[in-house]
mmCIF file of C-alpha atoms and ligand atoms in Angstrom:
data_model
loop_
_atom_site.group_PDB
_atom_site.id
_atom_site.type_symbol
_atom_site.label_atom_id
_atom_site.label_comp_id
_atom_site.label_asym_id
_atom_site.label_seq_id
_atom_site.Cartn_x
_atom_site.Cartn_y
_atom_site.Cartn_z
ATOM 1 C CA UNK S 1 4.278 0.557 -34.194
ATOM 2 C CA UNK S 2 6.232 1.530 -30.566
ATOM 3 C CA UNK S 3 5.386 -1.392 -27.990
ATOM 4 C CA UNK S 4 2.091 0.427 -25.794
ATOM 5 C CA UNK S 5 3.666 1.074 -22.181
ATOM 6 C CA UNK S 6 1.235 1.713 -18.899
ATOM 7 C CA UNK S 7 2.999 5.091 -18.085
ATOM 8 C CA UNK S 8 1.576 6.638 -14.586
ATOM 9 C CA UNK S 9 0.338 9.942 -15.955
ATOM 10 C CA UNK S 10 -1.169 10.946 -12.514
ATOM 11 C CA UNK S 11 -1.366 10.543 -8.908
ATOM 12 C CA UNK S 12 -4.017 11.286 -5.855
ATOM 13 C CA UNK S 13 -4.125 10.860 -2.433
ATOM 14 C CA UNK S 14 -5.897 10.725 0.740
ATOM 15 C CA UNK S 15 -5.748 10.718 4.358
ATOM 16 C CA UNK S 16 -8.038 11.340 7.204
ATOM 17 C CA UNK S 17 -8.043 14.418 9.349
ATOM 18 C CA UNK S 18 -8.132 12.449 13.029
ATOM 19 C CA UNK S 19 -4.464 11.698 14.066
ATOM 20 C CA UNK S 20 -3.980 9.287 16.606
ATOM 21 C CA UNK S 21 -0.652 9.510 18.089
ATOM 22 C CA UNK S 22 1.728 7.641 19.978
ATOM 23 C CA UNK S 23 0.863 9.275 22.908
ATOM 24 C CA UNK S 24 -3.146 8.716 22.493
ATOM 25 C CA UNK S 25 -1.828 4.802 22.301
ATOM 26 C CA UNK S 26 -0.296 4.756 25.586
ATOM 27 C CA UNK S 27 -3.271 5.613 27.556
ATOM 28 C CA UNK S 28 -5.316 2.844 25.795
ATOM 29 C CA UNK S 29 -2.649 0.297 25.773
ATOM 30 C CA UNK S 30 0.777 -0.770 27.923
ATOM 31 C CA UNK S 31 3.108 0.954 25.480
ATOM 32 C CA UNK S 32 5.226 3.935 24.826
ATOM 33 C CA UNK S 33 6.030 6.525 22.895
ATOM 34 C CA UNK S 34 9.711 5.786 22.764
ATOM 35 C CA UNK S 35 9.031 2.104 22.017
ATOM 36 C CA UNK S 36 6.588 2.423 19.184
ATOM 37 C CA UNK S 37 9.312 4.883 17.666
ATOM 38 C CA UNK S 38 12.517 3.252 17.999
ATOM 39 C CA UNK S 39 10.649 -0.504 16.853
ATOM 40 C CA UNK S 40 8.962 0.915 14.038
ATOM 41 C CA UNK S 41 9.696 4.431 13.151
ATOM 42 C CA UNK S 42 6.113 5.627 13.671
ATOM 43 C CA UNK S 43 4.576 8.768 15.215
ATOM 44 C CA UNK S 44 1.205 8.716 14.633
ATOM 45 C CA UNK S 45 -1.559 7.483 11.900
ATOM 46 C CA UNK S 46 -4.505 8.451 10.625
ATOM 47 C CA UNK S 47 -8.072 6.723 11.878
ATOM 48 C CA UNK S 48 -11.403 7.428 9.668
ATOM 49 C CA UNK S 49 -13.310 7.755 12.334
ATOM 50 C CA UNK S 50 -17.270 9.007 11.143
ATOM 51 C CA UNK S 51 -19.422 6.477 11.814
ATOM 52 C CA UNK S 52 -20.911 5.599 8.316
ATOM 53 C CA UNK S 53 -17.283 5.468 6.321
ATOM 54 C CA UNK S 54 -15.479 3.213 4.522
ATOM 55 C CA UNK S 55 -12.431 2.515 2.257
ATOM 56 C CA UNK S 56 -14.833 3.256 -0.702
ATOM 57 C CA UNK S 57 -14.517 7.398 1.172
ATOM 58 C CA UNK S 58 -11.002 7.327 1.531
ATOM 59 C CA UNK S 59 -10.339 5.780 -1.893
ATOM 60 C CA UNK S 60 -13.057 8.072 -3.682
ATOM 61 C CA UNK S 61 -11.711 11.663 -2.736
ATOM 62 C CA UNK S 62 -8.184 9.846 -3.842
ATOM 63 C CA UNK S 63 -9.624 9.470 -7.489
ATOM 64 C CA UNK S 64 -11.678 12.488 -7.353
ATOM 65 C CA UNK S 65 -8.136 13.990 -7.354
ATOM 66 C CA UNK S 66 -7.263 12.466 -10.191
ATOM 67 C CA UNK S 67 -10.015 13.346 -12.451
ATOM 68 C CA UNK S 68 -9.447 17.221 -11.557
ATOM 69 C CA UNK S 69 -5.555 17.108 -11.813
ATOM 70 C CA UNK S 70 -6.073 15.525 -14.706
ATOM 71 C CA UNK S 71 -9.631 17.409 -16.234
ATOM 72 C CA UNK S 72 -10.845 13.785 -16.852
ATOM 73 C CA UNK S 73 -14.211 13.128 -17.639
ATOM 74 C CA UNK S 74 -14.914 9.919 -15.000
ATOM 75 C CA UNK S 75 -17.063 8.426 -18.185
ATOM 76 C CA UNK S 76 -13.363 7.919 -19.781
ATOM 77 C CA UNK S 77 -12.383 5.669 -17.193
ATOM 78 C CA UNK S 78 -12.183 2.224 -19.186
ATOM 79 C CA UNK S 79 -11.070 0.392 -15.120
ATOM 80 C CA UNK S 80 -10.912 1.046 -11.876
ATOM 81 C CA UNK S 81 -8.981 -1.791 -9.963
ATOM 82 C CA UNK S 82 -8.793 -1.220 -5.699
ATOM 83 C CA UNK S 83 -6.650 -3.263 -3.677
ATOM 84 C CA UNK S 84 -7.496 -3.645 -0.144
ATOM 85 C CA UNK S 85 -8.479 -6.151 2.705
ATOM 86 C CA UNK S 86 -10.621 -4.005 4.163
ATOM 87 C CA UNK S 87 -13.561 -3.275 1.660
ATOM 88 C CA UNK S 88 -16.517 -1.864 2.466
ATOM 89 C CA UNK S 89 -18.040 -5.798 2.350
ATOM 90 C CA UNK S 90 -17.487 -8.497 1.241
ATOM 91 C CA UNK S 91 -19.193 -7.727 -1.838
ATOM 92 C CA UNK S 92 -19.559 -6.616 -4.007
ATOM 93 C CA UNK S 93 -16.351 -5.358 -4.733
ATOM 94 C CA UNK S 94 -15.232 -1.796 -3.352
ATOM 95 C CA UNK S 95 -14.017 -0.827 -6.861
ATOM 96 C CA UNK S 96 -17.844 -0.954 -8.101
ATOM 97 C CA UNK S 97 -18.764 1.598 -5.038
ATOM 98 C CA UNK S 98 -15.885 3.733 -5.843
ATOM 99 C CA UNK S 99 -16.679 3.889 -9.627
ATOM 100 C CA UNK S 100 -20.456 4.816 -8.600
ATOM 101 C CA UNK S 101 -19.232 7.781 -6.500
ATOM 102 C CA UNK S 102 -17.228 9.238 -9.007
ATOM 103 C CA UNK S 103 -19.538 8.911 -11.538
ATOM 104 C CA UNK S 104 -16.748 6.330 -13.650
ATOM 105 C CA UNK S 105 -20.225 4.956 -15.639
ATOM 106 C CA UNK S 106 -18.256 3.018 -18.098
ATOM 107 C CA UNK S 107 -15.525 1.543 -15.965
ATOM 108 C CA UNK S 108 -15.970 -2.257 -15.205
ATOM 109 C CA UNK S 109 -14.440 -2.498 -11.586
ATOM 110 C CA UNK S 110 -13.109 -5.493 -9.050
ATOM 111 C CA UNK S 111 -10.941 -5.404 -5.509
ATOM 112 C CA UNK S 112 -7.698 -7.222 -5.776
ATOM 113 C CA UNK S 113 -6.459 -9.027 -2.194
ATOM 114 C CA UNK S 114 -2.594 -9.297 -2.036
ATOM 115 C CA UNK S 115 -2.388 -7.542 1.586
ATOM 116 C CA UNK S 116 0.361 -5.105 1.837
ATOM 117 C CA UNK S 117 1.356 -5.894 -1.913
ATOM 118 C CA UNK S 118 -1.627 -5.387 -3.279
ATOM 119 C CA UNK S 119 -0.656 -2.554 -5.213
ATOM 120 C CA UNK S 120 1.692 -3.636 -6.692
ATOM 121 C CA UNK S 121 -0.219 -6.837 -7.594
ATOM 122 C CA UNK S 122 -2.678 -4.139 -8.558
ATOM 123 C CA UNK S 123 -0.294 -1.844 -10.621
ATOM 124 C CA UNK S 124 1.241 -4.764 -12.837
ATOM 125 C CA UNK S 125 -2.454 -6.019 -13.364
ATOM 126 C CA UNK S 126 -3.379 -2.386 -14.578
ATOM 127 C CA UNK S 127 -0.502 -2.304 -16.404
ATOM 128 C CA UNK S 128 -1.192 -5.319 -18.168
ATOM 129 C CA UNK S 129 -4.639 -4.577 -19.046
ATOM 130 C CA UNK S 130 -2.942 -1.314 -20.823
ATOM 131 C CA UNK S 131 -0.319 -3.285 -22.310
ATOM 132 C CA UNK S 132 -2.963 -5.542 -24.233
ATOM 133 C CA UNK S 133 -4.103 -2.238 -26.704
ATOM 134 C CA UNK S 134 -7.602 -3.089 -24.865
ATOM 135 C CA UNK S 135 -7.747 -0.265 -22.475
ATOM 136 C CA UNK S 136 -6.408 3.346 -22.636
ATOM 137 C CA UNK S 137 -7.601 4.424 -19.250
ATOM 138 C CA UNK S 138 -6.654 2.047 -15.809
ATOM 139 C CA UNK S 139 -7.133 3.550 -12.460
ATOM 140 C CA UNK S 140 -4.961 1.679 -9.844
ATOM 141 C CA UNK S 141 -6.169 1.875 -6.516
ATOM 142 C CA UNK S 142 -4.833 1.261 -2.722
ATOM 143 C CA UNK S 143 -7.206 1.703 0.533
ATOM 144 C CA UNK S 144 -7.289 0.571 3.513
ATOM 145 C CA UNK S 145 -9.385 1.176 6.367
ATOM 146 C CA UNK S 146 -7.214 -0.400 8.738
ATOM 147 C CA UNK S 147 -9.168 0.987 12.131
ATOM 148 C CA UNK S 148 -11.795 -1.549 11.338
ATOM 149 C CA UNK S 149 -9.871 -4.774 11.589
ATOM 150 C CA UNK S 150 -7.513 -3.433 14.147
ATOM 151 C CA UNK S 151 -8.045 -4.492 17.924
ATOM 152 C CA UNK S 152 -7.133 -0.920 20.127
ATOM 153 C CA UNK S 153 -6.609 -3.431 23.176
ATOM 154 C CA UNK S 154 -4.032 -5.411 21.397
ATOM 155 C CA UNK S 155 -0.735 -3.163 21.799
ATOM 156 C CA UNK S 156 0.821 -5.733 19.083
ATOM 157 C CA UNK S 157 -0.929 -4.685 16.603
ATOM 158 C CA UNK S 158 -2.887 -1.422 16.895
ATOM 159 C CA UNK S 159 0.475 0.954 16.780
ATOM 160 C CA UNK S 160 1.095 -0.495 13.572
ATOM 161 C CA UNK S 161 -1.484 0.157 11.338
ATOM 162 C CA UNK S 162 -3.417 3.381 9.793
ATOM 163 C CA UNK S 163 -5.752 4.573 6.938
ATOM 164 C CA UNK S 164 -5.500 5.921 3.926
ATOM 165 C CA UNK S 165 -5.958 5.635 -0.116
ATOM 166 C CA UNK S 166 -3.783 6.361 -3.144
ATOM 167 C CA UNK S 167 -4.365 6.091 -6.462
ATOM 168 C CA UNK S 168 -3.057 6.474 -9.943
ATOM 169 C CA UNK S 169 -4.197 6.682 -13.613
ATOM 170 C CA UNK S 170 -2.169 4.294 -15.837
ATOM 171 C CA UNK S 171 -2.678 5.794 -19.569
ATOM 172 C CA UNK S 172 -1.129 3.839 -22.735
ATOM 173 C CA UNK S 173 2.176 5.417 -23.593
ATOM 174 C CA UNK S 174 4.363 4.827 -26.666
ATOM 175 C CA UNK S 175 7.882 6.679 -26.004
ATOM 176 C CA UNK S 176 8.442 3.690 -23.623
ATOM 177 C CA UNK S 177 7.216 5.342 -19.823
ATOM 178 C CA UNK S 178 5.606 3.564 -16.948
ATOM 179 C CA UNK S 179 5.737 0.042 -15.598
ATOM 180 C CA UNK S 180 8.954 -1.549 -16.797
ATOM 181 C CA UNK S 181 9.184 -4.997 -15.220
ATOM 182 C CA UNK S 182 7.463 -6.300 -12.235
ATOM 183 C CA UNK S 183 8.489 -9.747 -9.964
ATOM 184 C CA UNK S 184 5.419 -10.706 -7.891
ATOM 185 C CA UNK S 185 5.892 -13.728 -5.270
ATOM 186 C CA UNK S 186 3.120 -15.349 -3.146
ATOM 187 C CA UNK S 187 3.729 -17.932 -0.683
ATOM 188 C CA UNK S 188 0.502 -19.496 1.150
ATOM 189 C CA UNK S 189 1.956 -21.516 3.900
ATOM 190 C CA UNK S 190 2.818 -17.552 5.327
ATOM 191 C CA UNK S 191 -0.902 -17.480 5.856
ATOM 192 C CA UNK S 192 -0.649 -18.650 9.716
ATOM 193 C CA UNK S 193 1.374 -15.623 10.766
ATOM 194 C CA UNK S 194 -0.379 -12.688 9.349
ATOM 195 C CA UNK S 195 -4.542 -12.947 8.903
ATOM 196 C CA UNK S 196 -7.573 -12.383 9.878
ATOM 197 C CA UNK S 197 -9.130 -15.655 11.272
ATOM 198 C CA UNK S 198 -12.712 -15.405 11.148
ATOM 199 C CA UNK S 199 -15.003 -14.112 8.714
ATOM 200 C CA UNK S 200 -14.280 -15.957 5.738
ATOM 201 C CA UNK S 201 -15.893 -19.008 4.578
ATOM 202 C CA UNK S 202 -13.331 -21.166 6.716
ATOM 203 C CA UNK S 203 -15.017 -19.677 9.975
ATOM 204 C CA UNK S 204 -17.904 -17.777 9.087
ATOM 205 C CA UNK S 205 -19.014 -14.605 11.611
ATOM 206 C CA UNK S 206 -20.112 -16.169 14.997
ATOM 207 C CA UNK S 207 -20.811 -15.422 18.294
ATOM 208 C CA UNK S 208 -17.766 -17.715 19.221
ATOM 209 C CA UNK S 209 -15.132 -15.441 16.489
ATOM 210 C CA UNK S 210 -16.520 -12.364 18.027
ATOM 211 C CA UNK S 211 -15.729 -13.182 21.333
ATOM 212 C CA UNK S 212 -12.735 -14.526 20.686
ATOM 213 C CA UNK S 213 -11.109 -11.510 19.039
ATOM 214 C CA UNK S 214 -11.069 -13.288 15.783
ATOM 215 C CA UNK S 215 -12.634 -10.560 13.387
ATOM 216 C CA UNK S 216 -8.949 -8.507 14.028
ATOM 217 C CA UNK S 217 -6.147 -8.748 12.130
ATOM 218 C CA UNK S 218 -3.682 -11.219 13.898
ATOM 219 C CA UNK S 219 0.270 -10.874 13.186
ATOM 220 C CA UNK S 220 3.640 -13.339 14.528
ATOM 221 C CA UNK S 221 5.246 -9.694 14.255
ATOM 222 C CA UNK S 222 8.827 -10.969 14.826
ATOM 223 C CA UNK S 223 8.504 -14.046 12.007
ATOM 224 C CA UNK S 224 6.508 -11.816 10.048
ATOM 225 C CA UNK S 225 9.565 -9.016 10.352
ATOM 226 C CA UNK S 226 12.394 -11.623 9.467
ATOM 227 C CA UNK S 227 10.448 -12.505 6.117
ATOM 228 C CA UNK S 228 9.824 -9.146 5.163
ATOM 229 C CA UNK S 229 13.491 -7.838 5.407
ATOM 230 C CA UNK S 230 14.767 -11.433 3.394
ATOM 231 C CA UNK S 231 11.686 -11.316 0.766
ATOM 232 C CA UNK S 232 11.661 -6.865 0.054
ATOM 233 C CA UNK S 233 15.814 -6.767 0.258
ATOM 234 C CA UNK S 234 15.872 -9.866 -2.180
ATOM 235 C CA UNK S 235 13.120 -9.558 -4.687
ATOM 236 C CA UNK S 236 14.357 -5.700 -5.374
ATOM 237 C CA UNK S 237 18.043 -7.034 -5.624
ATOM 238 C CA UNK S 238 16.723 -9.417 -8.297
ATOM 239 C CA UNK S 239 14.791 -7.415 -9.775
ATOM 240 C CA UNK S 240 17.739 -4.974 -10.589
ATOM 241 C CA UNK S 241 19.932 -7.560 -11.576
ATOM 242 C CA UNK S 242 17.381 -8.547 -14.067
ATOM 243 C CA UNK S 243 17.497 -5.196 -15.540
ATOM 244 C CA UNK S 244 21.487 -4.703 -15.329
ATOM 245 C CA UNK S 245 20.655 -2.067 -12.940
ATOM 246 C CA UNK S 246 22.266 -0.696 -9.556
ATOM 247 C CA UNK S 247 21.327 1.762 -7.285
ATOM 248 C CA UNK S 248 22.769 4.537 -8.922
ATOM 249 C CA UNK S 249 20.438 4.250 -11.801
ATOM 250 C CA UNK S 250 17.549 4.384 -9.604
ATOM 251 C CA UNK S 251 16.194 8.183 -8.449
ATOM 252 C CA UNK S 252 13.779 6.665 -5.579
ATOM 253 C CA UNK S 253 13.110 3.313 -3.921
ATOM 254 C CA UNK S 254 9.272 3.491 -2.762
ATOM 255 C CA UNK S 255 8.679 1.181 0.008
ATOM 256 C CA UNK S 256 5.937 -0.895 1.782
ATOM 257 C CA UNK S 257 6.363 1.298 4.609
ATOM 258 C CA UNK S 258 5.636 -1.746 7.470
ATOM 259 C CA UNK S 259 8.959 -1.111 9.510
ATOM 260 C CA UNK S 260 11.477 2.086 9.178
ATOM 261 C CA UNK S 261 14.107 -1.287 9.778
ATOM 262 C CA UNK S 262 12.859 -3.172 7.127
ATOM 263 C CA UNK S 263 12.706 -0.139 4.358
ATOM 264 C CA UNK S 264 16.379 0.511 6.379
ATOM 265 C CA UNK S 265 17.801 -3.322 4.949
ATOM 266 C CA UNK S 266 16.016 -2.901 1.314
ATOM 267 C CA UNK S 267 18.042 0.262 0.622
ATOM 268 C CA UNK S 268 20.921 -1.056 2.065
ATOM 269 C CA UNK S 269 20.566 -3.648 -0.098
ATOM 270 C CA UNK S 270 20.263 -2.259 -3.159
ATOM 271 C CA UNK S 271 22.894 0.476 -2.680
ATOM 272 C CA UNK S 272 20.611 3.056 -1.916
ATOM 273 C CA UNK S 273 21.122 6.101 -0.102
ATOM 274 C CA UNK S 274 18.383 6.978 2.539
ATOM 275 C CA UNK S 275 17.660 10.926 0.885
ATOM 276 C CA UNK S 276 16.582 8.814 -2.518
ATOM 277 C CA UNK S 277 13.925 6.475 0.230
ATOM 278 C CA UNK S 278 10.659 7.544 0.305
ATOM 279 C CA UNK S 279 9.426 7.471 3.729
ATOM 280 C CA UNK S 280 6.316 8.861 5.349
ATOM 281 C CA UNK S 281 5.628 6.077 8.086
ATOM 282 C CA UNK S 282 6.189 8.273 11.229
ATOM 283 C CA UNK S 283 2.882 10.590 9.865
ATOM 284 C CA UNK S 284 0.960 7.488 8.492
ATOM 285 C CA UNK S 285 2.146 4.302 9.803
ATOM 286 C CA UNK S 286 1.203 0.939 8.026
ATOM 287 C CA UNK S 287 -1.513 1.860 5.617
ATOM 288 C CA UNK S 288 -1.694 -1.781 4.165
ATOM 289 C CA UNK S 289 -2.380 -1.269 0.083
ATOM 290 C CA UNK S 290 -2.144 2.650 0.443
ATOM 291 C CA UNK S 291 1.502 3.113 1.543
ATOM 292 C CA UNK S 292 3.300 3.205 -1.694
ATOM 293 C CA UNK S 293 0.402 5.578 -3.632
ATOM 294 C CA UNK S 294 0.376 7.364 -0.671
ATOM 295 C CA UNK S 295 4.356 8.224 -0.845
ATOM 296 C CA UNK S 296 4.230 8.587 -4.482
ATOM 297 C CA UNK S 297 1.309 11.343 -3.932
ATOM 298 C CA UNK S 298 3.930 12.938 -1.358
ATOM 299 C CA UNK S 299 6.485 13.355 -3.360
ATOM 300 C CA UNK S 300 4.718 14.223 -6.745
ATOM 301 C CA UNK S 301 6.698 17.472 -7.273
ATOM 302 C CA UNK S 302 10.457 15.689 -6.759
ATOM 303 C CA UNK S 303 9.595 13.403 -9.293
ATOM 304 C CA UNK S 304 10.998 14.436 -13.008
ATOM 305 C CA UNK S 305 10.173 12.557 -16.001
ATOM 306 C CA UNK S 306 12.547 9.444 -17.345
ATOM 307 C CA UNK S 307 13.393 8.674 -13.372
ATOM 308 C CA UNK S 308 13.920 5.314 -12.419
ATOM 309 C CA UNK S 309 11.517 4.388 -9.424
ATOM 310 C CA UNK S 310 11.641 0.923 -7.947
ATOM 311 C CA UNK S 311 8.268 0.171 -5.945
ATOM 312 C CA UNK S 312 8.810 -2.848 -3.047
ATOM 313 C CA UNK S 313 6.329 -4.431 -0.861
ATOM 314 C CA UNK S 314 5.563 -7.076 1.736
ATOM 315 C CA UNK S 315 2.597 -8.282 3.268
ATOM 316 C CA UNK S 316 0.033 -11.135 4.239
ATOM 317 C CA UNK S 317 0.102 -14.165 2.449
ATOM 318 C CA UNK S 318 2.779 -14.278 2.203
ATOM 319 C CA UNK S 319 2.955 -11.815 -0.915
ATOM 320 C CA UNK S 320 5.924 -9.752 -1.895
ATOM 321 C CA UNK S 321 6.936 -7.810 -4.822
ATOM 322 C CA UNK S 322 8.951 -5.135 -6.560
ATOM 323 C CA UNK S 323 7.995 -3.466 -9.947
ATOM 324 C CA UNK S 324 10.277 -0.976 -11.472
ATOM 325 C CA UNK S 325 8.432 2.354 -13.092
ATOM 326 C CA UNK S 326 9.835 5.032 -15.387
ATOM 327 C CA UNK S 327 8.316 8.097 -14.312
ATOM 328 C CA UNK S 328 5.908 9.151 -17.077
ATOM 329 C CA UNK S 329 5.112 12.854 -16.151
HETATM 330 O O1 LIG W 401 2.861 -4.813 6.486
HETATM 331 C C1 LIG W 401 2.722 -6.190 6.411
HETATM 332 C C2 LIG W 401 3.886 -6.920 6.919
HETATM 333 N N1 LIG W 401 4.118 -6.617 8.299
HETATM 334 C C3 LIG W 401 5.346 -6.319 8.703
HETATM 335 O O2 LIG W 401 6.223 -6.240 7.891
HETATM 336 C C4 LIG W 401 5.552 -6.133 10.177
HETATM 337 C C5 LIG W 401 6.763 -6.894 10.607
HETATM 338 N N2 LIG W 401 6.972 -6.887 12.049
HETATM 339 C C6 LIG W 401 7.339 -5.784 12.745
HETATM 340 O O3 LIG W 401 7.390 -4.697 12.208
HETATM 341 C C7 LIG W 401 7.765 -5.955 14.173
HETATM 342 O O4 LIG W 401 7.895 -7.323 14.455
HETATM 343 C C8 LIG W 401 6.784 -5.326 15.210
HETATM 344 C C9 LIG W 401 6.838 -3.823 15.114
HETATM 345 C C10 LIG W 401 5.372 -5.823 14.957
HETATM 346 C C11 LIG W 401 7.217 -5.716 16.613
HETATM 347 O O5 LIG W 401 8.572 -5.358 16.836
HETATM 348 P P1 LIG W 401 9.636 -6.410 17.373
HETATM 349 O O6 LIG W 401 10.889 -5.692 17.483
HETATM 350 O O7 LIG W 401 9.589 -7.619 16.494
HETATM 351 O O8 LIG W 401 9.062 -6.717 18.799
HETATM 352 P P2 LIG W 401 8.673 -8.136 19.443
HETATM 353 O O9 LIG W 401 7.343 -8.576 18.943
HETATM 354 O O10 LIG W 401 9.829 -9.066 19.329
HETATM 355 O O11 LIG W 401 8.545 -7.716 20.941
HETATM 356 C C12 LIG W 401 9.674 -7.274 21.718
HETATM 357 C C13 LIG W 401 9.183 -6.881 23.111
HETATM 358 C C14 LIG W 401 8.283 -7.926 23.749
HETATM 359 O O12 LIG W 401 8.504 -7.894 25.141
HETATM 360 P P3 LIG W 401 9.444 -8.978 25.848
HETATM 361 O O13 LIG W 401 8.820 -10.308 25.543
HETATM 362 O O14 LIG W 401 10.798 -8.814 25.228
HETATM 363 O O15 LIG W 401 9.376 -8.581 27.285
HETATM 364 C C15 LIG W 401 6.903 -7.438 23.456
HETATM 365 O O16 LIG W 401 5.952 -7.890 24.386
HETATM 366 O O17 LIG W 401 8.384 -5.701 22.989
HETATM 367 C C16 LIG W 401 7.090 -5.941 23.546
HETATM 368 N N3 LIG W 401 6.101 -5.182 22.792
HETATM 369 C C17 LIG W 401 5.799 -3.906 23.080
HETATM 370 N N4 LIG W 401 6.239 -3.052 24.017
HETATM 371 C C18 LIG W 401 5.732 -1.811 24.029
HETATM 372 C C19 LIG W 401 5.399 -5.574 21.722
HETATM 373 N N5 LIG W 401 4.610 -4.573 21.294
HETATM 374 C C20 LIG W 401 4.852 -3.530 22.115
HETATM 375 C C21 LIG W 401 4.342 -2.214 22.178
HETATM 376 N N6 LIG W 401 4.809 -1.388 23.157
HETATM 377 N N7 LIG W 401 3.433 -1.748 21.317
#
């Protein structure tokens, strides 16, 4: 019998309808238009704004997508894994809330936490499930309400980061589609520069965190930048070298998209030319676990079957990762 591949067989997306652009940010904070641009490559973002919603509504209509692209009873759903650091609490997970709304009955569901890699963490986990014979049906997941952790008086922060959800349906594949290989790094003593600080079981919700600003996310932006350009440009590197791969057997790089300077020195990198980068951060900005569903959702109709796609990420954690995905539809 053919080895069982996880080929991704469909994608879905999801962002809200509120923009808030660079020019809304400069009369809440001391920044500009031309700074936020130049620094980052953003433009604006999306904010979820209805009082009442959480990741669980961007991530649903996501899947919901899915389902209908695909005519997919939700009862066939074997998993539904969602990666995100903002769930809708702390539990349970956001996966089980998602699976509820979309009426995904049989699925057994849990949120996976690797920050800004989280789907990729996600993706190989789904994959893996798939790989085992076990499961025929994976949904990956990556949401992020980022508006809730995000302080709109801390100009350091709050130009960064946006929300959305994208998702995609891993099937079992035998002509070889789908994940390929996947390197996945973690590195904990990263965890001073980019976290939340309060909240958690270290510091549990106070009246002290609250007034201290510590319920936000927190970021050394400038350390944080000069790991993310070392670990994204090296782990993809590797991760074609392991394959005996260059750029020119690649069709798309699909980054994190954190910093248009970062996704800049990963394509440089790897030889790749900036029309085969996916890049959708000046609409979206930092979406945490949604950016690289999101771009593959954006650029669904480019993508031809048998294409070499190398997804790249880093985040929080430190994590970091790059998986590398024939395109399976
Ligand atoms: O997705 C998870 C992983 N996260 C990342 O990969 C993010 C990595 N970091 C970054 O993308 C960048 O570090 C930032 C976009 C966060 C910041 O850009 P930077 O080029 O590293 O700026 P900086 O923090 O070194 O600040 C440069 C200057 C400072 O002023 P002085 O000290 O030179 O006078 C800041 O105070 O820019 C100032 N600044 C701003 N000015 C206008 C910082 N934020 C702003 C702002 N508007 N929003």
């Amino acid at each position: 019998m053919n080895k069982i591949t996880a080929a991704i067989t469909a994608v879905g997306g999801y962002v809200p309808e509120t923009k808030l652009t660079n020019f809304d940010l400069e009369k809440m904070v001391d920044t500009n238009d031309e700074w936020i641009r130049t620094r980052t490559g953003i433009s604006e973002r999306r904010i979820l704004r209805e009082p009442g919603k959480a990741t669980s509504d961007l991530a649903t209509p996501a899947v919901l997508e899915i389902l209908r692209k695909k005519n997919l009873d939700p009862k066939e759903i074997d998993c539904i894994i969602c990666a995100t650091v903002t769930p809708d609490m702390v539990f349970p997970a956001t996966a089980n809330i998602i699976s509820d709304k979309v009426g995904a009955t049989n699925a057994f569901g849990f949120d996976l936490n690797a920050a800004c890699s989280g789907f990729l963490f996600a993706l190989t986990t789904g994959a893996g499930f798939i790989e085992s014979g076990r499961y025929k049906k994976v949904i990956v997941v990556g949401a992020d309400k980022m508006s809730a952790i995000v302080d709109y008086t801390d100009r350091n922060t709050c130009v960064i980061f946006g929300d959305g959800a994208g998702a995609v349906l891993l099937e079992a594949n035998t002509e070889g589609y789908g994940v390929q290989d996947s390197l996945l790094k973690s590195d904990g003593s990263g965890v001073k520069y980019l976290r939340m600080k309060a909240g958690g079981s270290l510091h549990p919700a106070s009246v002290e965190t609250v007034l201290a600003k510590e319920h936000f996310a927190y970021q050394e932006g400038q350390t944080v930048f000069k790991f993310a350009v070392k670990g994204m440009a090296d782990i993809s590197a590797e991760l074609l070298e392991r394959n005996h791969l260059t750029g020119d057997d690649i069709a798309w790089l699909v980054p994190h998209q954190a910093n248009l300077r970062i996704i800049d020195a990963t394509a440089n990198r790897m030889g790749i030319s900036k029309d085969k980068v996916m890049i959708n951060i000046s609409k979206y900005g930092n979406t945490t676990a949604a950016t690289i569903p999101l771009c593959l959702w954006e650029w669904e109709d480019k993508l031809n079957k048998g294409e070499n796609l190398v997804l790249a990420a880093f985040g929080g954690g430190f994590t970091w990762g790059a998986t590398l995905v024939k395109w399976g539809f």
